[in-house]
GROMACS .gro file of C-alpha atoms in nm:
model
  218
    1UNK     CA    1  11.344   9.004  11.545
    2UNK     CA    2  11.042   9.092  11.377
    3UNK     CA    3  10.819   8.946  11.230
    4UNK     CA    4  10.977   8.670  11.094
    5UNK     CA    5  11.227   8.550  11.315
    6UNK     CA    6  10.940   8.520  11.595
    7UNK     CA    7  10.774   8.146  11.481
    8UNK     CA    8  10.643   7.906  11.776
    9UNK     CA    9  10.702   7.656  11.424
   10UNK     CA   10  10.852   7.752  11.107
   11UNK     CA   11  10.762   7.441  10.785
   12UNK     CA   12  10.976   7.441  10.530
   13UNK     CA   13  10.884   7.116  10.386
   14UNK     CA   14  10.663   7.073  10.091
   15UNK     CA   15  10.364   6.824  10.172
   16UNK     CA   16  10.311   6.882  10.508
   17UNK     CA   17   9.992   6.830  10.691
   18UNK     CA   18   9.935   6.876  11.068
   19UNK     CA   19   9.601   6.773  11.292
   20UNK     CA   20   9.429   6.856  11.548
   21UNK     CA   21   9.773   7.043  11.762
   22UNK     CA   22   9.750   7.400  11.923
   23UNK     CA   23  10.068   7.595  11.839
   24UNK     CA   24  10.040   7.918  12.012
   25UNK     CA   25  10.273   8.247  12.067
   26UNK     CA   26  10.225   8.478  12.402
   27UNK     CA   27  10.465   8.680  12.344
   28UNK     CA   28  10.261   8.962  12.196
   29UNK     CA   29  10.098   8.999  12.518
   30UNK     CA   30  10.354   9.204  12.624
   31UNK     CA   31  10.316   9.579  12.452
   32UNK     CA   32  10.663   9.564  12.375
   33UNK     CA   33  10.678   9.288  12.152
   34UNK     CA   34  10.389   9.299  11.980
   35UNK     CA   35  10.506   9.110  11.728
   36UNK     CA   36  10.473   8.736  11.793
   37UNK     CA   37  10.382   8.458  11.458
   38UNK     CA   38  10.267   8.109  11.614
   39UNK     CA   39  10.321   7.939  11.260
   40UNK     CA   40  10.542   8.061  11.012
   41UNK     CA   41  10.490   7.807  10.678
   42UNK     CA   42  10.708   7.840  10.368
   43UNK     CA   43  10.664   7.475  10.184
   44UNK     CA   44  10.422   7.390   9.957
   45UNK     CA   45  10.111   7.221   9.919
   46UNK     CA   46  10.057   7.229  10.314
   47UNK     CA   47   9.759   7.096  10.482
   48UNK     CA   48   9.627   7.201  10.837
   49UNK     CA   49   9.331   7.018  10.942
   50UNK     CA   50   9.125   7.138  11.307
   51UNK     CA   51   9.413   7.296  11.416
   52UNK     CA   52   9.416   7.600  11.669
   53UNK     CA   53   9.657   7.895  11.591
   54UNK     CA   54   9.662   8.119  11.916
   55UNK     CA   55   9.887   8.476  11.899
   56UNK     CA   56   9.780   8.824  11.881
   57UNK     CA   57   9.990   9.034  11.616
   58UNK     CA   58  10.104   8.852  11.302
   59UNK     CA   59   9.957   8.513  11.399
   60UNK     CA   60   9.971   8.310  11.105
   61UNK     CA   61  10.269   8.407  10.865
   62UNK     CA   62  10.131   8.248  10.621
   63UNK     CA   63  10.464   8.315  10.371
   64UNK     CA   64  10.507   8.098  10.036
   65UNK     CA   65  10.362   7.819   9.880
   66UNK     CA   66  10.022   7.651   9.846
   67UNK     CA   67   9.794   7.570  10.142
   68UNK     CA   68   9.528   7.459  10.287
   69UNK     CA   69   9.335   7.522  10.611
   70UNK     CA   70   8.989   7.319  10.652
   71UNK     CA   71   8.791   7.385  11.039
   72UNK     CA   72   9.076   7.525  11.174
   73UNK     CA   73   9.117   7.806  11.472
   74UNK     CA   74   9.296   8.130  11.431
   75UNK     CA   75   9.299   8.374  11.705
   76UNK     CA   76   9.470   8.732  11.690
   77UNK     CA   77   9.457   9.104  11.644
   78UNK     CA   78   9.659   9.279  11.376
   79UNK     CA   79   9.756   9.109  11.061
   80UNK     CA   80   9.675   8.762  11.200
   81UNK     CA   81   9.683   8.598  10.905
   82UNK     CA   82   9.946   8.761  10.675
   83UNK     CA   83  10.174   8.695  10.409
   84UNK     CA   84  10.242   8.579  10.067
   85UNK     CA   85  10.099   8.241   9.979
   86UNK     CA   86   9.806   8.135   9.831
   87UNK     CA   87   9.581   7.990  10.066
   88UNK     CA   88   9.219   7.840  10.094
   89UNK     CA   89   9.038   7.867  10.448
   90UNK     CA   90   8.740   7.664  10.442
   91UNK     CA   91   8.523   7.628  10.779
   92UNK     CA   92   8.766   7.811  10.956
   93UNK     CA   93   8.698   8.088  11.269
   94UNK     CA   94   8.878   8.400  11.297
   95UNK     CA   95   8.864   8.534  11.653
   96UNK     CA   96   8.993   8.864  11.690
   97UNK     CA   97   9.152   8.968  12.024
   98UNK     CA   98   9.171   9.314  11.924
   99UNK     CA   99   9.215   9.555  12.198
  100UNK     CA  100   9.160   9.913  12.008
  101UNK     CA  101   9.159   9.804  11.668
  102UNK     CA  102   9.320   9.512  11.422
  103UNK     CA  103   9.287   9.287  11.113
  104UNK     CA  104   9.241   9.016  10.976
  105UNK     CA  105   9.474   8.948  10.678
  106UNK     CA  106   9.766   9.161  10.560
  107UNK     CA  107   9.865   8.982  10.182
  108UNK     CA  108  10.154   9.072  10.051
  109UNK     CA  109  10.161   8.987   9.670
  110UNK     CA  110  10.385   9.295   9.509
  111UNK     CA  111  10.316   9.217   9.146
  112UNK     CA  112  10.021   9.105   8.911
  113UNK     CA  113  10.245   8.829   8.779
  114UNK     CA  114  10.227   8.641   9.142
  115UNK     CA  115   9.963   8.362   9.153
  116UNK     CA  116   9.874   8.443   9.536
  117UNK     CA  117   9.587   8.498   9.741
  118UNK     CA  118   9.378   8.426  10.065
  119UNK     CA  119   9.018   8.285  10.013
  120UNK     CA  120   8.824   8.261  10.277
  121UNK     CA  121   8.482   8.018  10.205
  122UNK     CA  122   8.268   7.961  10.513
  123UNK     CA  123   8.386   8.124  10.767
  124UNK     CA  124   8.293   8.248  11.031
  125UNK     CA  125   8.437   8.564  11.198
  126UNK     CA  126   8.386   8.657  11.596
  127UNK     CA  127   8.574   8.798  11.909
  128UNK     CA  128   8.580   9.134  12.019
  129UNK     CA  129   8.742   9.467  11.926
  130UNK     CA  130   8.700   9.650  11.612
  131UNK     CA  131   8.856   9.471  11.295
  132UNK     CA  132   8.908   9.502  10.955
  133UNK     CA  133   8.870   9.246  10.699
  134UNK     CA  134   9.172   9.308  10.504
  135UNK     CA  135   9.482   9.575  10.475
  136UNK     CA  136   9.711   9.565  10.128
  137UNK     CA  137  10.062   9.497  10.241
  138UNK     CA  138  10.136   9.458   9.906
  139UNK     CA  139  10.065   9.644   9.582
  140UNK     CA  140   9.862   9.320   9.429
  141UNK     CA  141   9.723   9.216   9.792
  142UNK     CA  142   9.473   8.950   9.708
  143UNK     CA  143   9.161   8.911   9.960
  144UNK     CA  144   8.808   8.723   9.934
  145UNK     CA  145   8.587   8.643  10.141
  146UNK     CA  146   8.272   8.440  10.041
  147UNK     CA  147   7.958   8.314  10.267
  148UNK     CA  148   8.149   8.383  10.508
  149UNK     CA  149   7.981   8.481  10.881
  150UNK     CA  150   8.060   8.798  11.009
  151UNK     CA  151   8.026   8.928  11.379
  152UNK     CA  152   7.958   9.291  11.418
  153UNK     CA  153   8.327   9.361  11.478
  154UNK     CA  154   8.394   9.446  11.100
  155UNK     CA  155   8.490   9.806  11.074
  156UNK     CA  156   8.247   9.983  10.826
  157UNK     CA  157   8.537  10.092  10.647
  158UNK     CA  158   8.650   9.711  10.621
  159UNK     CA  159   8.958   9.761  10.423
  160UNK     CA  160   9.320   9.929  10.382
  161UNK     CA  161   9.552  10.041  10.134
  162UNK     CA  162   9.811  10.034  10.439
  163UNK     CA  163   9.875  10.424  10.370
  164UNK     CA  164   9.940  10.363  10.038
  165UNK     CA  165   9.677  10.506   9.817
  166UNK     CA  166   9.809  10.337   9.475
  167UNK     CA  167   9.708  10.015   9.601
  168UNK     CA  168   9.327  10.131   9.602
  169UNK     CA  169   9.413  10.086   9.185
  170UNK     CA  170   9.601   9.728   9.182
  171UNK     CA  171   9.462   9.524   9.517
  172UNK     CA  172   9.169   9.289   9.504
  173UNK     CA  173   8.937   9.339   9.767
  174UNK     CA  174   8.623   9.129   9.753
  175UNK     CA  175   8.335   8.999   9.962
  176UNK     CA  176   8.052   8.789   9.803
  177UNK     CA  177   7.750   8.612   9.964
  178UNK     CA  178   7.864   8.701  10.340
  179UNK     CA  179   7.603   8.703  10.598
  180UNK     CA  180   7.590   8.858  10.957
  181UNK     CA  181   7.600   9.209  11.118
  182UNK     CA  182   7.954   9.273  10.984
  183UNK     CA  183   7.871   9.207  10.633
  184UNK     CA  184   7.681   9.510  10.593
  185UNK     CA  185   7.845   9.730  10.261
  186UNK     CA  186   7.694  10.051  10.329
  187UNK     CA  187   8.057  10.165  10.483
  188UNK     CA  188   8.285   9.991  10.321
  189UNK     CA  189   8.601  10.171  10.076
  190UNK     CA  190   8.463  10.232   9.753
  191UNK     CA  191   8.747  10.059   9.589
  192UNK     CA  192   8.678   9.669   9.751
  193UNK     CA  193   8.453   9.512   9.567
  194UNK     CA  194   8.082   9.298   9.627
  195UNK     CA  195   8.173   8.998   9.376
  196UNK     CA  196   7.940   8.889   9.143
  197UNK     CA  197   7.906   8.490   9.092
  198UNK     CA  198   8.076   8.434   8.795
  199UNK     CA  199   8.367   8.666   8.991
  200UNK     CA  200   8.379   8.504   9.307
  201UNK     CA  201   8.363   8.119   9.152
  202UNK     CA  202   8.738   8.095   9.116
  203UNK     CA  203   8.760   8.154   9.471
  204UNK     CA  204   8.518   7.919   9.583
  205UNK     CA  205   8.649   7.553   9.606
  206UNK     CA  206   8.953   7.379   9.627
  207UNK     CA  207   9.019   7.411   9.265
  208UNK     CA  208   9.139   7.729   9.395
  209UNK     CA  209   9.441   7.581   9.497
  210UNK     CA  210   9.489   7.329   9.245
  211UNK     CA  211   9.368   7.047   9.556
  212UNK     CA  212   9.261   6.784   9.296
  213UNK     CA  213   9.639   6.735   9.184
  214UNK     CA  214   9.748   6.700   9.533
  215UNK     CA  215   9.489   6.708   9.833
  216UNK     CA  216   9.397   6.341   9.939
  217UNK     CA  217   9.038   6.437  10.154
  218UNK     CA  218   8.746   6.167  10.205
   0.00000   0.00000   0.00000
Protein backbone atom coordinates (compact mmCIF):
# COMPACT_ATOMS: atom_id res chain seq x y z
CA UNK A 1 0.00 0.00 0.00
CA UNK A 2 2.52 2.50 0.32
CA UNK A 3 2.81 5.20 1.72
CA UNK A 4 -0.42 6.46 1.74
CA UNK A 5 -2.76 3.85 2.19
CA UNK A 6 -0.79 2.91 5.56
CA UNK A 7 -2.52 5.76 8.18
CA UNK A 8 -3.11 4.64 12.00
CA UNK A 9 -5.68 8.08 11.26
CA UNK A 10 -6.29 9.75 8.10
CA UNK A 11 -8.27 13.81 8.77
CA UNK A 12 -9.96 14.97 6.14
CA UNK A 13 -11.86 17.59 7.87
CA UNK A 14 -10.97 21.19 7.83
CA UNK A 15 -10.70 22.65 11.52
CA UNK A 16 -9.60 19.89 13.29
CA UNK A 17 -7.66 19.97 16.46
CA UNK A 18 -6.58 16.94 18.55
CA UNK A 19 -4.88 16.90 22.33
CA UNK A 20 -2.87 15.29 24.21
CA UNK A 21 -3.61 11.36 22.23
CA UNK A 22 -0.68 9.02 21.07
CA UNK A 23 -1.47 7.68 17.58
CA UNK A 24 1.25 5.36 16.72
CA UNK A 25 2.15 2.84 13.66
CA UNK A 26 4.50 -0.46 14.35
CA UNK A 27 4.30 -1.69 11.41
CA UNK A 28 7.60 -0.39 10.10
CA UNK A 29 9.27 -2.46 12.57
CA UNK A 30 9.16 -5.14 10.39
CA UNK A 31 12.00 -4.68 7.42
CA UNK A 32 9.48 -5.57 5.07
CA UNK A 33 7.14 -2.92 5.45
CA UNK A 34 9.00 -0.20 6.14
CA UNK A 35 6.60 1.95 5.24
CA UNK A 36 4.14 2.71 8.05
CA UNK A 37 2.39 6.78 8.46
CA UNK A 38 0.75 7.07 12.09
CA UNK A 39 -1.19 10.31 10.89
CA UNK A 40 -2.03 11.01 7.52
CA UNK A 41 -3.86 14.82 7.55
CA UNK A 42 -5.38 16.31 4.41
CA UNK A 43 -7.94 19.18 5.89
CA UNK A 44 -7.15 22.43 6.59
CA UNK A 45 -6.34 24.68 9.22
CA UNK A 46 -5.53 21.60 11.62
CA UNK A 47 -4.35 21.96 15.07
CA UNK A 48 -2.34 19.27 17.12
CA UNK A 49 -1.59 20.29 20.53
CA UNK A 50 1.02 17.82 22.98
CA UNK A 51 0.34 15.11 20.93
CA UNK A 52 2.80 12.05 20.44
CA UNK A 53 3.26 10.69 16.82
CA UNK A 54 5.18 7.26 17.19
CA UNK A 55 6.27 5.29 13.62
CA UNK A 56 9.53 4.84 12.04
CA UNK A 57 9.40 5.46 8.11
CA UNK A 58 6.99 8.13 6.85
CA UNK A 59 5.59 9.03 10.28
CA UNK A 60 3.73 12.05 9.84
CA UNK A 61 2.21 12.41 6.23
CA UNK A 62 1.74 15.56 6.67
CA UNK A 63 -0.26 15.94 2.97
CA UNK A 64 -2.45 19.20 2.23
CA UNK A 65 -3.68 22.03 3.92
CA UNK A 66 -2.65 24.37 6.74
CA UNK A 67 -1.43 23.18 10.17
CA UNK A 68 -0.31 23.52 13.17
CA UNK A 69 1.76 21.50 15.67
CA UNK A 70 2.64 23.35 19.14
CA UNK A 71 4.82 20.81 21.99
CA UNK A 72 4.06 17.96 20.20
CA UNK A 73 6.13 14.42 19.87
CA UNK A 74 7.26 12.94 16.64
CA UNK A 75 9.30 9.89 16.63
CA UNK A 76 10.75 8.14 13.38
CA UNK A 77 13.52 7.43 10.95
CA UNK A 78 13.20 8.22 7.26
CA UNK A 79 10.99 10.94 6.02
CA UNK A 80 9.13 11.21 9.35
CA UNK A 81 7.58 14.15 8.70
CA UNK A 82 6.80 14.37 4.94
CA UNK A 83 4.52 15.77 2.57
CA UNK A 84 2.89 18.67 1.03
CA UNK A 85 1.29 21.10 3.44
CA UNK A 86 2.34 24.00 4.99
CA UNK A 87 3.01 23.49 8.45
CA UNK A 88 4.38 25.36 11.62
CA UNK A 89 6.13 23.14 14.43
CA UNK A 90 6.64 25.17 17.37
CA UNK A 91 8.17 23.46 20.67
CA UNK A 92 8.04 20.31 19.10
CA UNK A 93 10.83 17.15 19.52
CA UNK A 94 11.93 15.13 16.72
CA UNK A 95 13.35 11.80 17.91
CA UNK A 96 14.94 9.90 15.36
CA UNK A 97 14.95 6.06 15.61
CA UNK A 98 17.26 5.75 12.86
CA UNK A 99 18.99 2.51 12.62
CA UNK A 100 21.80 3.25 9.74
CA UNK A 101 20.69 6.44 8.57
CA UNK A 102 17.23 8.66 8.07
CA UNK A 103 15.50 12.09 7.96
CA UNK A 104 13.70 14.27 9.14
CA UNK A 105 11.34 15.92 6.58
CA UNK A 106 10.83 14.92 2.94
CA UNK A 107 8.49 18.18 1.40
CA UNK A 108 7.08 17.69 -1.54
CA UNK A 109 6.05 21.10 -3.12
CA UNK A 110 6.64 20.48 -7.17
CA UNK A 111 6.19 24.07 -8.25
CA UNK A 112 7.13 27.71 -7.12
CA UNK A 113 3.47 28.66 -7.46
CA UNK A 114 2.56 26.28 -4.26
CA UNK A 115 2.30 28.25 -0.97
CA UNK A 116 3.86 25.21 1.13
CA UNK A 117 6.39 24.63 3.58
CA UNK A 118 7.58 23.08 6.99
CA UNK A 119 8.92 25.59 9.66
CA UNK A 120 10.30 24.34 12.36
CA UNK A 121 10.75 27.24 15.45
CA UNK A 122 12.06 25.81 18.70
CA UNK A 123 12.71 22.65 18.40
CA UNK A 124 14.49 20.48 19.62
CA UNK A 125 16.00 17.46 17.76
CA UNK A 126 17.41 14.08 19.64
CA UNK A 127 17.48 10.17 19.39
CA UNK A 128 20.01 8.19 17.92
CA UNK A 129 21.27 7.21 14.44
CA UNK A 130 22.59 9.46 11.89
CA UNK A 131 19.93 11.95 10.35
CA UNK A 132 19.48 14.47 8.01
CA UNK A 133 17.61 17.57 8.40
CA UNK A 134 15.85 17.63 5.22
CA UNK A 135 15.70 15.64 1.63
CA UNK A 136 13.75 17.54 -1.51
CA UNK A 137 10.99 15.21 -2.55
CA UNK A 138 9.89 17.79 -4.55
CA UNK A 139 11.42 20.25 -7.01
CA UNK A 140 10.27 23.45 -4.69
CA UNK A 141 10.79 21.36 -1.29
CA UNK A 142 10.44 24.03 1.33
CA UNK A 143 12.49 23.45 4.74
CA UNK A 144 13.47 25.85 7.80
CA UNK A 145 14.56 25.37 10.70
CA UNK A 146 15.10 28.27 13.23
CA UNK A 147 16.51 28.19 17.05
CA UNK A 148 15.96 25.09 16.82
CA UNK A 149 18.17 22.44 19.22
CA UNK A 150 20.08 20.03 17.53
CA UNK A 151 21.61 16.70 18.93
CA UNK A 152 24.77 15.56 17.34
CA UNK A 153 22.85 13.17 15.09
CA UNK A 154 22.67 15.75 12.14
CA UNK A 155 24.64 14.43 9.26
CA UNK A 156 27.33 17.06 8.27
CA UNK A 157 26.01 16.91 4.94
CA UNK A 158 22.43 17.78 6.45
CA UNK A 159 20.54 17.89 3.28
CA UNK A 160 19.29 16.07 -0.07
CA UNK A 161 18.32 16.74 -3.45
CA UNK A 162 16.82 13.03 -3.26
CA UNK A 163 19.18 12.12 -6.37
CA UNK A 164 17.98 14.79 -8.18
CA UNK A 165 20.58 17.40 -8.70
CA UNK A 166 18.13 20.17 -10.30
CA UNK A 167 16.57 20.57 -7.07
CA UNK A 168 19.98 21.94 -5.55
CA UNK A 169 18.68 25.17 -8.03
CA UNK A 170 14.78 25.44 -6.97
CA UNK A 171 14.54 23.90 -3.12
CA UNK A 172 14.78 26.07 -0.05
CA UNK A 173 16.95 24.77 2.41
CA UNK A 174 17.51 26.96 5.45
CA UNK A 175 18.70 26.92 9.05
CA UNK A 176 18.91 30.18 11.11
CA UNK A 177 19.80 30.75 14.81
CA UNK A 178 20.04 26.81 15.64
CA UNK A 179 22.07 25.84 18.55
CA UNK A 180 23.63 22.41 19.63
CA UNK A 181 26.29 19.95 18.31
CA UNK A 182 24.26 19.26 15.13
CA UNK A 183 23.99 22.77 14.12
CA UNK A 184 27.45 23.04 13.17
CA UNK A 185 27.65 24.39 9.09
CA UNK A 186 31.08 23.52 8.39
CA UNK A 187 29.62 20.23 6.41
CA UNK A 188 26.66 21.09 5.26
CA UNK A 189 25.62 21.15 1.00
CA UNK A 190 26.68 24.29 -0.30
CA UNK A 191 23.34 24.90 -1.79
CA UNK A 192 21.10 25.06 1.84
CA UNK A 193 21.29 28.10 3.11
CA UNK A 194 22.28 29.95 6.90
CA UNK A 195 19.23 32.55 6.83
CA UNK A 196 19.77 35.89 7.59
CA UNK A 197 17.03 37.71 9.94
CA UNK A 198 15.19 39.59 7.67
CA UNK A 199 15.12 35.91 5.62
CA UNK A 200 14.15 33.72 8.25
CA UNK A 201 11.28 36.27 9.84
CA UNK A 202 8.55 34.94 7.60
CA UNK A 203 9.18 31.70 9.03
CA UNK A 204 9.19 32.58 12.48
CA UNK A 205 5.64 32.92 14.05
CA UNK A 206 2.34 31.90 13.45
CA UNK A 207 1.79 34.53 10.91
CA UNK A 208 3.43 31.92 8.99
CA UNK A 209 0.41 30.15 8.67
CA UNK A 210 -2.00 32.81 8.56
CA UNK A 211 -2.96 31.63 12.65
CA UNK A 212 -4.41 35.10 13.46
CA UNK A 213 -7.42 34.47 10.95
CA UNK A 214 -8.08 31.17 12.41
CA UNK A 215 -5.99 29.81 15.50
CA UNK A 216 -7.97 30.47 18.84
CA UNK A 217 -4.63 30.01 21.50
CA UNK A 218 -4.61 31.73 25.12
Amino acid sequence: MGTVGTATVWIESDFFCVTKLTIENLVGKDAEKRQAVALRVDGDKAVFYQVRLVGEQDTLLDSNGTHYFYKSYIEGSVDFICGNAKSLFHECILYSVAEFWGAIAAHHRESPDEDTGFSFVDCTIKGNGSVLLGRAWGEYATTIYSNCDMDDIISPMGWSDWDVPSRQRTALFGEYQCSGKGSNRTGRVEWSKSLSSEEARPFLGREYISGDEWLRLQ
